[in-house]
mmCIF file of C-alpha atoms in Angstrom:
data_model
loop_
_atom_site.group_PDB
_atom_site.id
_atom_site.type_symbol
_atom_site.label_atom_id
_atom_site.label_comp_id
_atom_site.label_asym_id
_atom_site.label_seq_id
_atom_site.Cartn_x
_atom_site.Cartn_y
_atom_site.Cartn_z
ATOM 1 C CA UNK A 290 -9.615 -26.137 13.915
ATOM 2 C CA UNK A 291 -10.482 -22.487 14.657
ATOM 3 C CA UNK A 292 -7.601 -20.920 12.669
ATOM 4 C CA UNK A 293 -7.338 -17.181 13.415
ATOM 5 C CA UNK A 294 -9.842 -15.809 15.912
ATOM 6 C CA UNK A 295 -10.476 -12.094 16.380
ATOM 7 C CA UNK A 296 -12.462 -10.405 19.119
ATOM 8 C CA UNK A 297 -14.612 -8.409 19.258
ATOM 9 C CA UNK A 298 -16.444 -8.618 15.927
ATOM 10 C CA UNK A 299 -17.875 -5.114 16.239
ATOM 11 C CA UNK A 300 -16.968 -2.107 18.374
ATOM 12 C CA UNK A 301 -18.071 1.511 18.595
ATOM 13 C CA UNK A 302 -15.790 3.972 20.346
ATOM 14 C CA UNK A 303 -15.926 7.651 21.055
ATOM 15 C CA UNK A 304 -13.026 9.854 20.038
ATOM 16 C CA UNK A 305 -10.281 9.623 22.642
ATOM 17 C CA UNK A 306 -11.302 6.255 24.042
ATOM 18 C CA UNK A 307 -8.882 3.361 24.058
ATOM 19 C CA UNK A 308 -9.319 -0.292 23.271
ATOM 20 C CA UNK A 309 -7.443 -3.466 22.443
ATOM 21 C CA UNK A 310 -8.267 -5.760 19.555
ATOM 22 C CA UNK A 311 -7.460 -9.371 20.300
ATOM 23 C CA UNK A 312 -6.154 -11.998 17.905
ATOM 24 C CA UNK A 313 -5.212 -15.608 18.514
ATOM 25 C CA UNK A 314 -4.140 -18.407 16.176
ATOM 26 C CA UNK A 315 -3.996 -22.099 16.881
ATOM 27 C CA UNK A 316 -1.846 -23.137 13.921
ATOM 28 C CA UNK A 317 1.546 -22.689 15.629
ATOM 29 C CA UNK A 318 2.591 -20.029 13.119
ATOM 30 C CA UNK A 319 5.553 -17.806 13.911
ATOM 31 C CA UNK A 320 4.539 -14.674 12.021
ATOM 32 C CA UNK A 321 1.432 -12.598 12.647
ATOM 33 C CA UNK A 322 0.076 -9.415 11.077
ATOM 34 C CA UNK A 323 -2.428 -6.637 11.569
ATOM 35 C CA UNK A 324 -4.053 -5.016 8.529
ATOM 36 C CA UNK A 325 -6.733 -2.410 8.143
ATOM 37 C CA UNK A 326 -9.169 -2.403 5.241
ATOM 38 C CA UNK A 327 -10.824 0.792 4.063
ATOM 39 C CA UNK A 328 -13.147 1.260 1.075
ATOM 40 C CA UNK A 329 -11.136 1.904 -2.062
ATOM 41 C CA UNK A 330 -7.822 1.429 -0.243
ATOM 42 C CA UNK A 331 -7.337 -2.303 -0.126
ATOM 43 C CA UNK A 332 -5.503 -3.771 2.858
ATOM 44 C CA UNK A 333 -2.721 -1.832 4.494
ATOM 45 C CA UNK A 334 -0.256 -3.318 6.943
ATOM 46 C CA UNK A 335 -0.232 -1.717 10.388
ATOM 47 C CA UNK A 336 2.222 -3.879 12.362
ATOM 48 C CA UNK A 337 3.644 -7.333 12.119
ATOM 49 C CA UNK A 338 5.491 -9.794 14.303
ATOM 50 C CA UNK A 339 7.964 -12.123 12.660
ATOM 51 C CA UNK A 340 8.243 -14.260 15.768
ATOM 52 C CA UNK A 341 7.392 -14.274 19.450
ATOM 53 C CA UNK A 342 9.065 -11.322 21.129
ATOM 54 C CA UNK A 343 9.507 -9.174 18.009
ATOM 55 C CA UNK A 344 7.291 -6.542 16.413
ATOM 56 C CA UNK A 345 7.823 -4.118 13.539
ATOM 57 C CA UNK A 346 5.982 -1.260 11.920
ATOM 58 C CA UNK A 347 4.152 -1.660 8.658
ATOM 59 C CA UNK A 348 2.845 0.984 6.265
ATOM 60 C CA UNK A 349 0.418 2.781 8.609
ATOM 61 C CA UNK A 350 1.530 2.329 12.267
ATOM 62 C CA UNK A 351 0.697 5.788 13.617
ATOM 63 C CA UNK A 352 -1.893 5.731 16.390
ATOM 64 C CA UNK A 353 -1.431 2.023 17.124
ATOM 65 C CA UNK A 354 0.625 -0.205 19.376
ATOM 66 C CA UNK A 355 0.953 -3.977 19.388
ATOM 67 C CA UNK A 356 1.910 -6.726 21.770
ATOM 68 C CA UNK A 357 3.007 -10.229 20.862
ATOM 69 C CA UNK A 358 1.938 -11.799 24.114
ATOM 70 C CA UNK A 359 3.063 -15.315 23.181
ATOM 71 C CA UNK A 360 3.241 -17.394 20.044
ATOM 72 C CA UNK A 361 -0.554 -17.618 19.797
ATOM 73 C CA UNK A 362 -1.644 -14.072 20.552
ATOM 74 C CA UNK A 363 -1.009 -10.726 18.878
ATOM 75 C CA UNK A 364 -3.016 -7.739 20.091
ATOM 76 C CA UNK A 365 -3.533 -4.294 18.584
ATOM 77 C CA UNK A 366 -4.127 -1.303 20.838
ATOM 78 C CA UNK A 367 -5.601 2.087 20.059
ATOM 79 C CA UNK A 368 -4.566 4.423 22.865
ATOM 80 C CA UNK A 369 -6.704 7.400 21.831
ATOM 81 C CA UNK A 370 -9.129 6.536 19.055
ATOM 82 C CA UNK A 371 -9.742 8.977 16.212
ATOM 83 C CA UNK A 372 -12.463 8.974 13.527
ATOM 84 C CA UNK A 373 -9.737 8.256 10.937
ATOM 85 C CA UNK A 374 -9.294 4.867 12.608
ATOM 86 C CA UNK A 375 -12.797 3.807 11.637
ATOM 87 C CA UNK A 376 -12.063 0.699 9.604
ATOM 88 C CA UNK A 377 -12.210 -3.060 9.454
ATOM 89 C CA UNK A 378 -9.190 -4.627 11.126
ATOM 90 C CA UNK A 379 -7.846 -8.010 10.095
ATOM 91 C CA UNK A 380 -5.358 -10.194 11.877
ATOM 92 C CA UNK A 381 -3.439 -12.825 9.931
ATOM 93 C CA UNK A 382 -0.822 -15.467 10.542
ATOM 94 C CA UNK A 383 1.633 -16.846 8.009
ATOM 95 C CA UNK A 384 2.224 -20.379 6.880
ATOM 96 C CA UNK A 385 5.042 -20.588 4.383
ATOM 97 C CA UNK A 386 4.397 -17.803 1.906
ATOM 98 C CA UNK A 387 0.646 -17.443 2.434
ATOM 99 C CA UNK A 388 -1.532 -15.693 5.001
ATOM 100 C CA UNK A 389 -4.464 -17.010 6.997
ATOM 101 C CA UNK A 390 -6.918 -14.313 8.006
ATOM 102 C CA UNK A 391 -9.427 -13.897 10.789
ATOM 103 C CA UNK A 392 -12.895 -12.585 10.041
ATOM 104 C CA UNK A 393 -12.136 -9.065 11.170
ATOM 105 C CA UNK A 394 -13.198 -6.476 13.714
ATOM 106 C CA UNK A 395 -15.402 -3.694 12.422
ATOM 107 C CA UNK A 396 -14.513 -0.552 14.393
ATOM 108 C CA UNK A 397 -16.406 2.725 14.282
ATOM 109 C CA UNK A 398 -15.036 5.812 16.023
ATOM 110 C CA UNK A 399 -17.534 8.635 16.488
ATOM 111 C CA UNK E 22 4.554 1.662 -3.552
ATOM 112 C CA UNK E 23 4.595 -1.979 -4.496
ATOM 113 C CA UNK E 24 0.860 -2.252 -4.131
ATOM 114 C CA UNK E 25 -0.868 -4.167 -6.885
ATOM 115 C CA UNK E 26 -3.728 -2.642 -8.774
ATOM 116 C CA UNK E 27 -6.625 -4.807 -9.914
ATOM 117 C CA UNK E 28 -8.662 -4.177 -12.996
ATOM 118 C CA UNK E 29 -11.583 -3.939 -13.400
ATOM 119 C CA UNK E 30 -12.828 -2.604 -10.070
ATOM 120 C CA UNK E 31 -16.129 -4.399 -10.623
ATOM 121 C CA UNK E 32 -17.198 -7.239 -12.890
ATOM 122 C CA UNK E 33 -20.701 -8.596 -13.406
ATOM 123 C CA UNK E 34 -21.311 -11.820 -15.366
ATOM 124 C CA UNK E 35 -23.796 -14.667 -15.767
ATOM 125 C CA UNK E 36 -23.305 -18.131 -14.335
ATOM 126 C CA UNK E 37 -21.330 -20.309 -16.675
ATOM 127 C CA UNK E 38 -19.306 -17.440 -18.138
ATOM 128 C CA UNK E 39 -15.612 -16.970 -17.514
ATOM 129 C CA UNK E 40 -14.336 -14.142 -15.325
ATOM 130 C CA UNK E 41 -10.970 -12.499 -15.906
ATOM 131 C CA UNK E 42 -9.338 -10.119 -13.478
ATOM 132 C CA UNK E 43 -6.021 -8.378 -13.948
ATOM 133 C CA UNK E 44 -3.368 -7.133 -11.571
ATOM 134 C CA UNK E 45 -0.497 -4.769 -12.264
ATOM 135 C CA UNK E 46 2.353 -3.989 -9.897
ATOM 136 C CA UNK E 47 5.358 -1.700 -9.853
ATOM 137 C CA UNK E 48 8.433 -3.399 -8.440
ATOM 138 C CA UNK E 49 10.211 -6.735 -8.701
ATOM 139 C CA UNK E 50 8.478 -9.551 -6.904
ATOM 140 C CA UNK E 51 9.276 -12.913 -5.386
ATOM 141 C CA UNK E 52 5.734 -14.183 -5.827
ATOM 142 C CA UNK E 53 2.212 -12.997 -6.501
ATOM 143 C CA UNK E 54 -0.853 -14.363 -4.748
ATOM 144 C CA UNK E 55 -4.587 -14.115 -5.242
ATOM 145 C CA UNK E 56 -7.036 -13.999 -2.363
ATOM 146 C CA UNK E 57 -10.796 -14.055 -2.198
ATOM 147 C CA UNK E 58 -13.021 -12.246 0.293
ATOM 148 C CA UNK E 59 -16.680 -13.000 0.816
ATOM 149 C CA UNK E 60 -18.781 -10.190 2.220
ATOM 150 C CA UNK E 61 -18.154 -9.700 5.936
ATOM 151 C CA UNK E 62 -15.395 -12.315 6.100
ATOM 152 C CA UNK E 63 -11.632 -12.460 6.049
ATOM 153 C CA UNK E 64 -9.485 -13.098 3.001
ATOM 154 C CA UNK E 65 -8.863 -16.647 1.880
ATOM 155 C CA UNK E 66 -5.790 -17.670 -0.104
ATOM 156 C CA UNK E 67 -6.551 -19.033 -3.571
ATOM 157 C CA UNK E 68 -3.332 -19.509 -5.482
ATOM 158 C CA UNK E 69 0.329 -18.456 -5.527
ATOM 159 C CA UNK E 70 2.569 -18.048 -8.542
ATOM 160 C CA UNK E 71 6.309 -17.558 -8.221
ATOM 161 C CA UNK E 72 8.267 -15.045 -10.267
ATOM 162 C CA UNK E 73 9.881 -17.807 -12.339
ATOM 163 C CA UNK E 74 6.500 -19.321 -13.287
ATOM 164 C CA UNK E 75 4.314 -18.157 -16.150
ATOM 165 C CA UNK E 76 1.092 -20.044 -15.560
ATOM 166 C CA UNK E 77 -0.552 -22.047 -12.825
ATOM 167 C CA UNK E 78 -3.824 -23.915 -12.489
ATOM 168 C CA UNK E 79 -5.938 -24.921 -9.525
ATOM 169 C CA UNK E 80 -9.357 -26.389 -10.251
ATOM 170 C CA UNK E 81 -11.335 -23.716 -12.137
ATOM 171 C CA UNK E 82 -8.646 -21.105 -11.492
ATOM 172 C CA UNK E 83 -5.907 -20.180 -13.924
ATOM 173 C CA UNK E 84 -3.286 -17.593 -13.078
ATOM 174 C CA UNK E 85 -0.746 -16.114 -15.451
ATOM 175 C CA UNK E 86 2.235 -13.940 -14.662
ATOM 176 C CA UNK E 87 4.169 -11.694 -17.032
ATOM 177 C CA UNK E 88 7.103 -10.230 -15.120
ATOM 178 C CA UNK E 89 8.248 -8.177 -18.126
ATOM 179 C CA UNK E 90 4.919 -6.324 -18.048
ATOM 180 C CA UNK E 91 4.596 -6.558 -14.268
ATOM 181 C CA UNK E 92 1.122 -7.978 -14.584
ATOM 182 C CA UNK E 93 -0.918 -11.020 -13.671
ATOM 183 C CA UNK E 94 -4.356 -12.285 -14.521
ATOM 184 C CA UNK E 95 -6.790 -14.547 -12.709
ATOM 185 C CA UNK E 96 -9.264 -16.501 -14.797
ATOM 186 C CA UNK E 97 -12.224 -18.251 -13.198
ATOM 187 C CA UNK E 98 -13.832 -20.641 -15.653
ATOM 188 C CA UNK E 99 -17.489 -21.683 -15.678
ATOM 189 C CA UNK E 100 -18.348 -19.251 -12.901
ATOM 190 C CA UNK E 101 -21.003 -19.957 -10.283
ATOM 191 C CA UNK E 102 -23.120 -17.686 -8.121
ATOM 192 C CA UNK E 103 -21.001 -18.858 -5.179
ATOM 193 C CA UNK E 104 -17.954 -17.224 -6.817
ATOM 194 C CA UNK E 105 -19.459 -13.818 -6.013
ATOM 195 C CA UNK E 106 -16.808 -12.123 -3.864
ATOM 196 C CA UNK E 107 -13.975 -9.607 -3.939
ATOM 197 C CA UNK E 108 -10.684 -10.813 -5.364
ATOM 198 C CA UNK E 109 -7.337 -9.336 -4.365
ATOM 199 C CA UNK E 110 -3.857 -9.735 -5.726
ATOM 200 C CA UNK E 111 -0.956 -9.494 -3.316
ATOM 201 C CA UNK E 112 2.726 -9.179 -4.108
ATOM 202 C CA UNK E 113 5.778 -10.109 -2.065
ATOM 203 C CA UNK E 114 9.066 -8.297 -2.581
ATOM 204 C CA UNK E 115 11.986 -10.189 -4.074
ATOM 205 C CA UNK E 116 14.622 -8.604 -1.875
ATOM 206 C CA UNK E 117 14.965 -6.748 1.390
ATOM 207 C CA UNK E 118 12.042 -8.460 3.007
ATOM 208 C CA UNK E 119 12.110 -12.020 4.242
ATOM 209 C CA UNK E 120 9.265 -11.655 6.649
ATOM 210 C CA UNK E 121 6.399 -12.544 4.340
ATOM 211 C CA UNK E 122 5.135 -9.024 3.937
ATOM 212 C CA UNK E 123 2.452 -8.858 1.298
ATOM 213 C CA UNK E 124 1.177 -5.751 -0.452
ATOM 214 C CA UNK E 125 -2.486 -5.932 -1.442
ATOM 215 C CA UNK E 126 -4.356 -4.221 -4.227
ATOM 216 C CA UNK E 127 -7.767 -2.620 -3.927
ATOM 217 C CA UNK E 128 -9.599 -5.636 -5.290
ATOM 218 C CA UNK E 129 -12.087 -6.572 -7.990
ATOM 219 C CA UNK E 130 -15.710 -7.083 -6.937
ATOM 220 C CA UNK E 131 -17.087 -10.018 -8.923
ATOM 221 C CA UNK E 132 -20.826 -10.589 -9.101
ATOM 222 C CA UNK E 133 -22.100 -13.769 -10.756
ATOM 223 C CA UNK E 134 -25.806 -13.772 -11.546
ATOM 224 C CA UNK E 135 -27.758 -17.054 -11.561
#
């Protein structure tokens, strides 16, 4: 049982480049989330999807877009990367009241 | 912000000792959860306590919740080197949000020395 899978694990971008972070879960969960984790800041919610076909903004959505492709997959897109988006990005899915996390994508924007 | 705040930021103990971490939050909650994060990995759910509960146990973990003080504590008894990790509290709102949104604190880094 793979749980929540994120790709890639590491990525380096130049300012202005775009990329998509992929996330897939095999637990048949309805809700999925994208968080970013920065030193001293804890985890902050970027976007979430309560169910297939719906997405909503979290605390820090600026500079990001998301797509809930199907029940399994929830992608995060950076259209024009900025150094402030250097972070570790975590995808999660929800079972009941608790979250299951992937192992993260470490993104550096130079 | 509803974000929880853990205290202390860092804790260093010897194997066999107990580790206590605290979490304070600002608004009313439906439940409070504790998660653990090993270096370079994602967060893993440890335990959940609902707003109408005062104490909960799971193995070597004991969680307390005091809603009047808006605080919670996580106690790890007889700690092991393998308990070395960051520990986060997360709160869920008691109204206005039914979508499972959790607000995480900044975490406590626990180091257990052999």
